Amino acid sequence: MSPIARASITGLLAGLIAGCATGPGHTDAAGVEPPAAREGLPAASTRLTFVPEQVTLPGGSTAKVRPASTVDGLLVVPENVRHVGWWDGSASVGDPYGSTVIAGHVDSATGGLGYFSRLLSIGKGERVTVRSGAHRLAYRIVSVRSVSRTKLATTSPAFDQSGEHRLVLITCTGTFRPGRGYDRNLIVTGEPIGLAR
Amino acid sequence: MAPITINRAPLVLIGIASLALAGAMTSPGHAADTAEIYVVQGLPDQSLDVSVDGRSVDQGVDTAKVVGPFDVEPGSRTMTFTDGGETVLERTLEVTAGSSTDVVIHLPVSASAAPTVTEFENDLSSPPRGKATLAVAHTAAVPPADIRVDGKVLFENVANGESLTLVVPAGTYTVDIVPTGKDGPAVLGPLELPVNAGGLDRVFAVGDPTKKTMNVAVHTIATGSSGSDRPKQVNTGTGGQAAGYIAPLGAGLFD
């Protein structure tokens, strides 16, 4: 599904349906066509939600966000170190529950320093903004912690889809060993500032 | 395909009522060249017969029951609701090929006014694994209301004829409906709503609180799931160029 808010799609569908020409239809005994059923509308407080397409870190640099899938237990992020990946089983931006997970390279053998190497110096209170087209939601960083790479899924709440909505940014940190990579993951957590718009 | 026939006595307005939803799923297996209509009977204390274009599709549909799906040709269809041979209401609706629509006959804001029919398009897109699409509709004789989930307002200021949709993790949620901006008294609930993964759960609040006929109709349609499994590992550093920027224990620890 495209990252357009469900609300917009519903509105569009409603418009298309309302715009259809009225067919001959069924008429009652008097030959009069009955009135149309009322169109159920989304309430004005409908939440905007979207799949992230762009992320902006403190300092203003921006990266494209691509959908990323889990293959054999490993989250496959974009090879291009300037891009990052949104886990396609995680929350949409603006959902009421669960983490929106974005992971990216700190570096790679072929690409050099990655976009998420900026996370190595991010601090609590700083802002990260995610966007899709004209839609956006900013998050305030509330936690910067690391975990052993083998314990990421079991010891940290990074992938939890229950509880209050949050943004979770993941990259690598710790000690680098050639051929084996880094021994730890860095987990940066942000709380939404208001609702997506 | 078994139609959903959820029929419950009016829920107790105070305390926790439980909705037995387990196994009550239909699947959207209809041909894409027809349209699918479900009927939600939201009028208290009435049993209705339902016709589409003059053809009877179901009889004796009790309050808060959901029946269907009825496969119909795309175009303008006429729904007729009768009670003991007397026409209660007749309305047309436009349906398109492959669409799925919930047609709800219910009370308007003022319970003394004539009943109305509202149609809601079913969004059958698949939520991520372990999640469900939850759509709550206000089709009861009450002014705009807040719908609270686990004590928090998730659906704000919803008016009669409106609905709100969210993607939520599977689980059991405590839902109540209160007047907009107020903590109570609840016009419905609190009630426990089990939500299963891989489906669209539509919840319709129906009835009239002044006559103690508030009730809910629940309609669940299986949608399947999207997205991939929860990762076990994230390996995002293979070059070592960043090693010089990593301060020892520069961040807090989870382990």
Coordinates of C-alpha atoms in Angstrom, one line a residue:
Chain A
M1 CA 0.0 0.0 0.0
S2 CA 1.3 3.4 -0.9
P3 CA 2.3 5.6 2.0
I4 CA -0.7 7.8 1.6
A5 CA -2.8 8.0 4.7
R6 CA -5.6 5.6 4.9
A7 CA -7.9 8.5 5.6
S8 CA -7.0 10.1 2.2
I9 CA -7.8 6.9 0.4
T10 CA -11.1 6.5 2.1
G11 CA -11.9 10.1 1.2
L12 CA -10.9 9.5 -2.4
L13 CA -13.0 6.3 -2.6
A14 CA -15.9 8.1 -1.1
G15 CA -15.5 10.9 -3.7
L16 CA -15.2 8.4 -6.6
I17 CA -18.3 6.5 -5.5
A18 CA -20.3 9.6 -4.9
G19 CA -19.2 10.8 -8.4
C20 CA -20.5 7.7 -10.2
A21 CA -23.5 8.1 -12.5
T22 CA -26.6 6.8 -11.0
G23 CA -27.8 3.7 -12.8
P24 CA -31.4 2.8 -13.5
G25 CA -31.6 1.0 -10.1
H26 CA -34.7 -0.4 -8.5
T27 CA -37.8 1.7 -8.1
D28 CA -40.5 1.3 -5.5
A29 CA -44.2 0.6 -6.3
A30 CA -44.8 4.2 -7.1
G31 CA -41.9 4.2 -9.6
V32 CA -39.8 6.5 -7.5
E33 CA -36.1 5.7 -6.8
P34 CA -35.5 5.8 -3.0
P35 CA -32.9 8.2 -1.5
A36 CA -29.3 7.3 -1.4
A37 CA -27.8 5.7 1.7
R38 CA -25.6 8.1 3.8
E39 CA -21.9 7.8 3.2
G40 CA -20.0 6.8 6.3
L41 CA -17.3 9.4 6.8
P42 CA -13.9 9.3 8.6
A43 CA -14.2 11.4 11.8
A44 CA -12.2 14.7 11.7
S45 CA -9.9 13.2 14.4
T46 CA -8.7 10.4 12.1
R47 CA -5.0 9.8 12.7
L48 CA -2.7 10.3 9.8
T49 CA -0.3 7.4 9.5
F50 CA 2.4 6.7 6.9
V51 CA 5.3 4.5 5.9
P52 CA 8.5 6.6 6.3
E53 CA 10.2 7.6 3.1
Q54 CA 12.8 10.1 4.5
V55 CA 14.5 10.7 7.8
T56 CA 16.3 13.9 8.9
L57 CA 18.8 13.7 11.7
P58 CA 20.0 16.6 14.0
G59 CA 22.2 18.8 11.8
G60 CA 19.8 18.6 8.9
S61 CA 21.2 15.8 6.7
T62 CA 18.5 13.6 5.2
A63 CA 18.4 10.0 3.9
K64 CA 15.9 8.0 1.9
V65 CA 14.1 5.3 3.8
R66 CA 13.4 2.0 1.9
P67 CA 11.2 -0.9 3.1
A68 CA 13.4 -3.6 4.6
S69 CA 12.4 -7.3 5.2
T70 CA 13.7 -9.9 7.6
V71 CA 15.4 -12.8 5.8
D72 CA 16.6 -15.8 7.9
G73 CA 16.3 -13.7 11.0
L74 CA 18.5 -10.8 9.6
L75 CA 17.0 -7.4 8.8
V76 CA 18.2 -6.7 5.3
V77 CA 18.9 -2.9 5.1
P78 CA 19.8 -1.1 1.9
E79 CA 23.3 -1.8 0.7
N80 CA 23.8 1.9 -0.2
V81 CA 25.1 3.3 3.1
R82 CA 23.4 6.7 2.3
H83 CA 20.0 5.0 2.6
V84 CA 18.4 3.3 5.6
G85 CA 15.6 0.6 5.9
W86 CA 12.2 0.6 7.6
W87 CA 11.3 -2.8 9.0
D88 CA 8.1 -3.7 7.1
G89 CA 6.6 -5.5 10.1
S90 CA 6.9 -2.4 12.3
A91 CA 4.5 0.4 13.1
S92 CA 3.7 3.1 10.6
V93 CA 4.6 6.6 11.6
G94 CA 1.7 8.0 13.6
D95 CA 0.3 4.6 14.7
P96 CA -1.1 4.6 18.3
Y97 CA 1.0 1.6 19.4
G98 CA 4.4 0.0 18.7
S99 CA 7.8 1.0 17.5
T100 CA 8.6 2.3 14.0
V101 CA 12.0 0.7 13.3
I102 CA 14.6 2.2 11.0
A103 CA 18.0 0.6 10.7
G104 CA 21.0 1.6 8.6
H105 CA 24.7 1.1 8.2
V106 CA 27.3 2.8 10.4
D107 CA 29.8 1.8 7.7
S108 CA 30.5 -0.8 5.1
A109 CA 33.6 -2.3 3.5
T110 CA 32.6 -1.0 0.1
G111 CA 30.6 2.2 0.9
G112 CA 32.7 3.8 3.8
L113 CA 31.0 5.7 6.6
G114 CA 27.2 5.2 6.6
Y115 CA 24.4 7.8 7.2
F116 CA 23.7 6.3 10.6
S117 CA 27.2 6.9 11.8
R118 CA 25.7 10.3 12.9
L119 CA 23.8 8.3 15.6
L120 CA 27.1 7.7 17.4
S121 CA 27.0 11.3 18.6
I122 CA 23.3 11.9 18.9
G123 CA 22.0 13.0 22.4
K124 CA 18.8 12.9 24.4
G125 CA 16.5 15.9 23.6
E126 CA 17.6 16.2 20.0
R127 CA 15.0 15.9 17.2
V128 CA 14.6 13.4 14.4
T129 CA 12.0 14.0 11.7
V130 CA 10.5 11.4 9.4
R131 CA 8.5 12.3 6.2
S132 CA 6.5 10.9 3.4
G133 CA 5.7 13.4 0.7
A134 CA 4.2 16.4 2.5
H135 CA 3.5 14.4 5.7
R136 CA 5.8 14.6 8.7
L137 CA 6.3 13.7 12.3
A138 CA 9.1 14.8 14.6
Y139 CA 10.4 12.8 17.5
R140 CA 12.4 13.8 20.6
I141 CA 15.2 11.5 21.5
V142 CA 14.7 10.0 24.9
S143 CA 17.2 7.2 25.1
V144 CA 20.5 6.2 23.5
R145 CA 21.6 2.7 24.6
S146 CA 23.6 -0.2 23.2
V147 CA 23.1 -3.9 23.4
S148 CA 25.1 -7.0 22.5
R149 CA 24.3 -7.8 18.8
T150 CA 23.2 -11.3 19.7
K151 CA 20.8 -10.0 22.4
L152 CA 19.2 -7.2 20.4
A153 CA 15.9 -9.0 19.9
T154 CA 15.7 -10.7 23.3
T155 CA 17.1 -8.1 25.8
S156 CA 16.1 -4.8 24.2
P157 CA 12.5 -3.7 23.5
A158 CA 13.5 -2.4 20.0
F159 CA 11.0 -4.4 18.0
D160 CA 8.1 -4.4 20.5
Q161 CA 4.8 -3.6 18.8
S162 CA 2.8 -3.0 21.9
G163 CA 3.0 0.0 24.2
E164 CA 3.1 3.7 23.3
H165 CA 4.2 4.6 19.8
R166 CA 7.9 5.5 19.4
L167 CA 10.7 5.7 16.8
V168 CA 13.6 3.3 17.1
L169 CA 16.8 3.9 15.1
I170 CA 19.3 1.0 15.0
T171 CA 22.9 0.8 13.8
C172 CA 26.1 -0.9 14.9
T173 CA 28.6 0.1 17.6
G174 CA 31.1 -1.4 20.0
T175 CA 34.2 -3.2 18.9
F176 CA 34.9 -3.9 15.2
R177 CA 36.5 -7.2 14.2
P178 CA 37.2 -7.7 10.5
G179 CA 35.0 -10.3 9.0
R180 CA 32.7 -10.4 12.0
G181 CA 31.6 -6.7 12.1
Y182 CA 30.7 -4.9 15.3
D183 CA 29.8 -6.7 18.5
R184 CA 27.0 -4.3 19.6
N185 CA 23.9 -2.5 18.3
L186 CA 23.1 1.1 19.1
I187 CA 19.4 1.7 19.8
V188 CA 18.2 5.3 19.7
T189 CA 14.6 5.8 20.8
G190 CA 12.4 8.9 20.2
E191 CA 8.9 9.9 21.4
P192 CA 6.6 11.6 19.0
I193 CA 6.0 15.3 19.3
G194 CA 2.3 15.5 18.7
L195 CA 0.6 13.7 15.9
A196 CA 1.7 13.1 12.3
R197 CA 0.5 15.8 9.9
Chain B
M1 CA -18.5 -19.2 3.7
A2 CA -20.4 -18.8 6.9
P3 CA -21.9 -15.4 7.5
I4 CA -21.2 -13.8 10.8
T5 CA -24.1 -14.0 13.1
I6 CA -23.1 -12.4 16.3
N7 CA -26.1 -12.0 18.5
R8 CA -25.9 -10.8 22.0
A9 CA -28.2 -9.5 24.7
P10 CA -27.7 -5.8 25.3
L11 CA -24.4 -5.3 27.2
V12 CA -24.4 -4.3 30.8
L13 CA -23.5 -0.6 30.8
I14 CA -21.5 -0.8 34.0
G15 CA -18.7 -3.2 34.4
I16 CA -16.9 -5.3 31.9
A17 CA -18.8 -7.2 29.3
S18 CA -17.0 -9.7 27.1
L19 CA -17.4 -10.2 23.4
A20 CA -16.8 -13.7 22.2
L21 CA -15.2 -13.2 18.9
A22 CA -13.0 -16.3 18.6
G23 CA -13.4 -18.0 15.3
A24 CA -15.9 -15.5 14.0
M25 CA -14.1 -14.6 10.8
T26 CA -15.2 -14.6 7.2
S27 CA -12.8 -14.3 4.3
P28 CA -13.0 -12.0 1.4
G29 CA -13.2 -14.8 -1.2
H30 CA -15.8 -13.3 -3.6
A31 CA -15.2 -12.8 -7.3
A32 CA -13.7 -9.5 -8.2
D33 CA -16.4 -8.7 -10.8
T34 CA -19.1 -8.5 -8.2
A35 CA -19.5 -6.4 -5.1
E36 CA -19.9 -7.7 -1.6
I37 CA -22.5 -6.3 0.8
Y38 CA -22.9 -7.0 4.5
V39 CA -25.9 -5.8 6.5
V40 CA -25.5 -4.6 10.1
Q41 CA -28.8 -4.4 12.0
G42 CA -28.5 -1.5 14.4
L43 CA -32.1 -0.9 15.3
P44 CA -33.0 -1.9 18.9
D45 CA -35.9 -4.2 19.6
Q46 CA -36.6 -5.0 16.0
S47 CA -36.2 -8.0 13.8
L48 CA -35.8 -7.0 10.1
D49 CA -36.2 -8.7 6.7
V50 CA -33.6 -7.5 4.1
S51 CA -34.0 -7.3 0.4
V52 CA -31.7 -6.2 -2.4
D53 CA -33.4 -4.9 -5.5
G54 CA -36.6 -6.6 -4.4
R55 CA -35.0 -10.0 -3.8
S56 CA -35.1 -11.3 -0.2
V57 CA -31.5 -12.0 1.1
D58 CA -32.2 -12.6 4.8
Q59 CA -35.1 -12.6 7.2
G60 CA -35.6 -12.0 10.9
V61 CA -32.3 -10.3 11.4
D62 CA -32.1 -9.3 15.1
T63 CA -30.5 -6.3 16.7
A64 CA -26.7 -6.2 16.6
K65 CA -26.5 -9.0 14.1
V66 CA -24.2 -8.8 11.0
V67 CA -25.3 -10.8 8.0
G68 CA -23.7 -11.5 4.6
P69 CA -21.8 -11.2 2.5
F70 CA -24.3 -10.9 -0.3
D71 CA -22.7 -10.8 -3.7
V72 CA -24.4 -8.2 -6.0
E73 CA -23.8 -6.7 -9.4
P74 CA -21.8 -3.4 -9.5
G75 CA -24.0 -0.3 -9.9
S76 CA -26.9 1.1 -8.1
R77 CA -28.5 -1.3 -5.7
T78 CA -31.7 -0.8 -3.6
M79 CA -31.8 -2.1 -0.1
T80 CA -35.2 -2.6 1.5
F81 CA -35.7 -3.2 5.2
T82 CA -39.1 -4.5 6.3
D83 CA -40.6 -5.5 9.7
G84 CA -43.7 -7.8 9.5
G85 CA -44.3 -6.8 5.9
E86 CA -44.1 -3.0 6.7
T87 CA -41.3 -1.2 5.0
V88 CA -39.0 0.4 7.6
L89 CA -36.6 2.1 5.2
E90 CA -35.5 1.9 1.6
R91 CA -32.1 3.3 0.3
T92 CA -30.0 3.0 -2.8
L93 CA -26.2 2.6 -2.8
E94 CA -23.6 2.6 -5.5
V95 CA -21.2 -0.3 -5.4
T96 CA -18.2 -1.0 -7.6
A97 CA -16.7 -4.4 -8.7
G98 CA -14.5 -5.9 -6.0
S99 CA -15.7 -3.6 -3.3
S100 CA -16.8 -4.7 0.2
T101 CA -19.4 -2.5 2.0
D102 CA -21.0 -2.6 5.4
V103 CA -24.6 -1.3 5.1
V104 CA -25.8 -0.3 8.6
I105 CA -29.4 0.5 9.5
H106 CA -29.4 2.5 12.7
L107 CA -30.8 5.3 14.8
P108 CA -29.8 8.9 14.0
V109 CA -28.5 11.2 16.8
S110 CA -32.1 11.9 17.9
A111 CA -33.7 8.5 18.7
S112 CA -37.2 10.0 18.0
A113 CA -36.3 10.7 14.4
A114 CA -36.6 8.2 11.6
P115 CA -33.9 5.5 11.3
T116 CA -31.2 6.0 8.7
V117 CA -28.9 3.8 6.6
T118 CA -25.1 4.5 6.4
E119 CA -22.6 2.6 4.2
F120 CA -19.0 2.0 5.2
E121 CA -16.4 0.9 2.7
N122 CA -14.4 -2.0 4.1
D123 CA -10.6 -1.5 3.8
L124 CA -9.3 -5.1 3.3
S125 CA -5.6 -4.2 3.0
S126 CA -3.4 -6.5 5.1
P127 CA -2.0 -5.1 8.3
P128 CA 1.6 -6.2 9.4
R129 CA 2.0 -9.6 11.0
G130 CA 0.5 -9.8 14.5
K131 CA -1.7 -6.7 13.9
A132 CA -5.3 -6.0 13.0
T133 CA -7.1 -3.1 11.4
L134 CA -9.6 -1.8 14.0
A135 CA -12.5 0.5 12.7
V136 CA -14.9 1.9 15.2
A137 CA -18.2 3.5 13.9
H138 CA -20.6 5.6 15.8
T139 CA -24.1 4.6 14.7
A140 CA -26.0 5.2 18.0
A141 CA -28.5 7.8 19.2
V142 CA -25.9 9.8 21.0
P143 CA -24.2 13.1 20.4
P144 CA -20.5 13.2 19.4
A145 CA -18.4 11.0 21.7
D146 CA -14.9 10.0 22.6
I147 CA -14.0 6.4 22.2
R148 CA -11.4 5.3 24.8
V149 CA -9.1 2.3 24.5
D150 CA -7.5 1.1 27.7
G151 CA -8.5 4.3 29.3
K152 CA -7.0 6.6 26.7
V153 CA -8.9 8.6 24.1
L154 CA -7.9 7.1 20.8
F155 CA -11.0 8.2 18.8
E156 CA -11.9 11.7 19.5
N157 CA -15.2 13.6 18.9
V158 CA -16.8 11.0 16.7
A159 CA -20.3 11.9 15.4
N160 CA -23.1 9.7 14.3
G161 CA -22.3 8.3 10.9
E162 CA -18.6 8.6 11.3
S163 CA -15.9 6.0 11.9
L164 CA -12.2 5.9 12.8
T165 CA -9.6 3.3 11.7
L166 CA -6.4 2.3 13.4
V167 CA -3.9 -0.5 13.0
V168 CA -3.3 -2.1 16.4
P169 CA -1.4 -5.2 17.8
A170 CA -3.6 -8.3 18.4
G171 CA -4.8 -8.5 22.0
T172 CA -7.7 -7.7 24.2
Y173 CA -8.6 -4.0 24.6
T174 CA -10.9 -2.4 27.1
V175 CA -13.2 0.0 25.2
D176 CA -15.7 2.5 26.4
I177 CA -17.5 5.5 24.9
V178 CA -17.9 8.7 26.8
P179 CA -19.4 12.1 25.8
T180 CA -16.8 14.2 24.0
G181 CA -14.3 15.8 26.4
K182 CA -15.8 14.1 29.5
D183 CA -14.7 11.3 31.7
G184 CA -18.2 9.9 32.0
P185 CA -20.7 8.6 32.5
A186 CA -20.0 6.1 29.8
V187 CA -22.7 5.7 27.2
L188 CA -21.3 2.2 26.4
G189 CA -19.0 -0.1 28.2
P190 CA -16.4 -0.5 29.4
L191 CA -16.3 -3.8 27.4
E192 CA -13.5 -6.1 26.5
L193 CA -12.8 -6.4 22.8
P194 CA -10.6 -9.2 21.6
V195 CA -8.8 -8.3 18.4
N196 CA -7.2 -11.1 16.3
A197 CA -4.3 -10.6 13.9
G198 CA -4.7 -10.6 10.2
G199 CA -8.2 -9.1 10.0
L200 CA -10.4 -6.0 9.8
D201 CA -12.5 -5.6 13.0
R202 CA -15.4 -3.3 12.6
V203 CA -17.2 -2.3 15.8
F204 CA -20.5 -0.5 15.5
A205 CA -22.0 1.2 18.6
V206 CA -25.8 1.1 18.2
G207 CA -28.8 1.8 20.3
D208 CA -30.2 4.5 22.6
P209 CA -28.7 5.0 26.1
T210 CA -31.9 6.7 27.3
K211 CA -33.8 3.4 26.7
K212 CA -30.9 1.3 27.8
T213 CA -30.6 -0.3 24.4
M214 CA -26.9 0.5 23.8
N215 CA -25.2 -2.5 22.1
V216 CA -22.3 -3.3 19.8
A217 CA -22.3 -5.1 16.5
V218 CA -18.9 -6.6 15.6
H219 CA -17.9 -7.6 12.1
T220 CA -14.6 -9.3 11.5
I221 CA -13.3 -10.0 8.0
A222 CA -10.0 -11.9 7.5
T223 CA -7.5 -9.9 5.5
G224 CA -4.2 -11.8 5.8
S225 CA -1.0 -10.2 7.0
S226 CA 1.8 -8.1 5.4
G227 CA 5.4 -7.5 6.3
S228 CA 8.1 -9.7 7.5
D229 CA 9.0 -11.4 10.8
R230 CA 10.6 -9.8 13.8
P231 CA 14.3 -9.6 13.1
K232 CA 16.8 -11.6 15.3
Q233 CA 19.8 -9.6 14.3
V234 CA 20.8 -6.3 12.7
N235 CA 24.3 -6.3 11.2
T236 CA 25.0 -2.8 9.9
G237 CA 28.7 -2.4 10.0
T238 CA 31.1 -4.3 7.8
G239 CA 33.9 -1.8 7.1
G240 CA 35.2 -0.6 10.4
Q241 CA 35.6 3.0 9.3
A242 CA 33.3 4.2 12.1
A243 CA 35.3 2.4 14.8
G244 CA 37.3 5.6 15.5
Y245 CA 34.2 7.6 16.3
I246 CA 32.8 5.2 18.9
A247 CA 33.4 6.3 22.4
P248 CA 33.9 3.4 24.8
L249 CA 30.6 3.0 26.7
G250 CA 29.4 6.3 25.2
A251 CA 25.8 5.1 25.4
G252 CA 23.8 3.5 28.1
L253 CA 23.5 -0.3 28.1
F254 CA 20.7 -2.7 27.7
D255 CA 22.8 -5.6 28.9

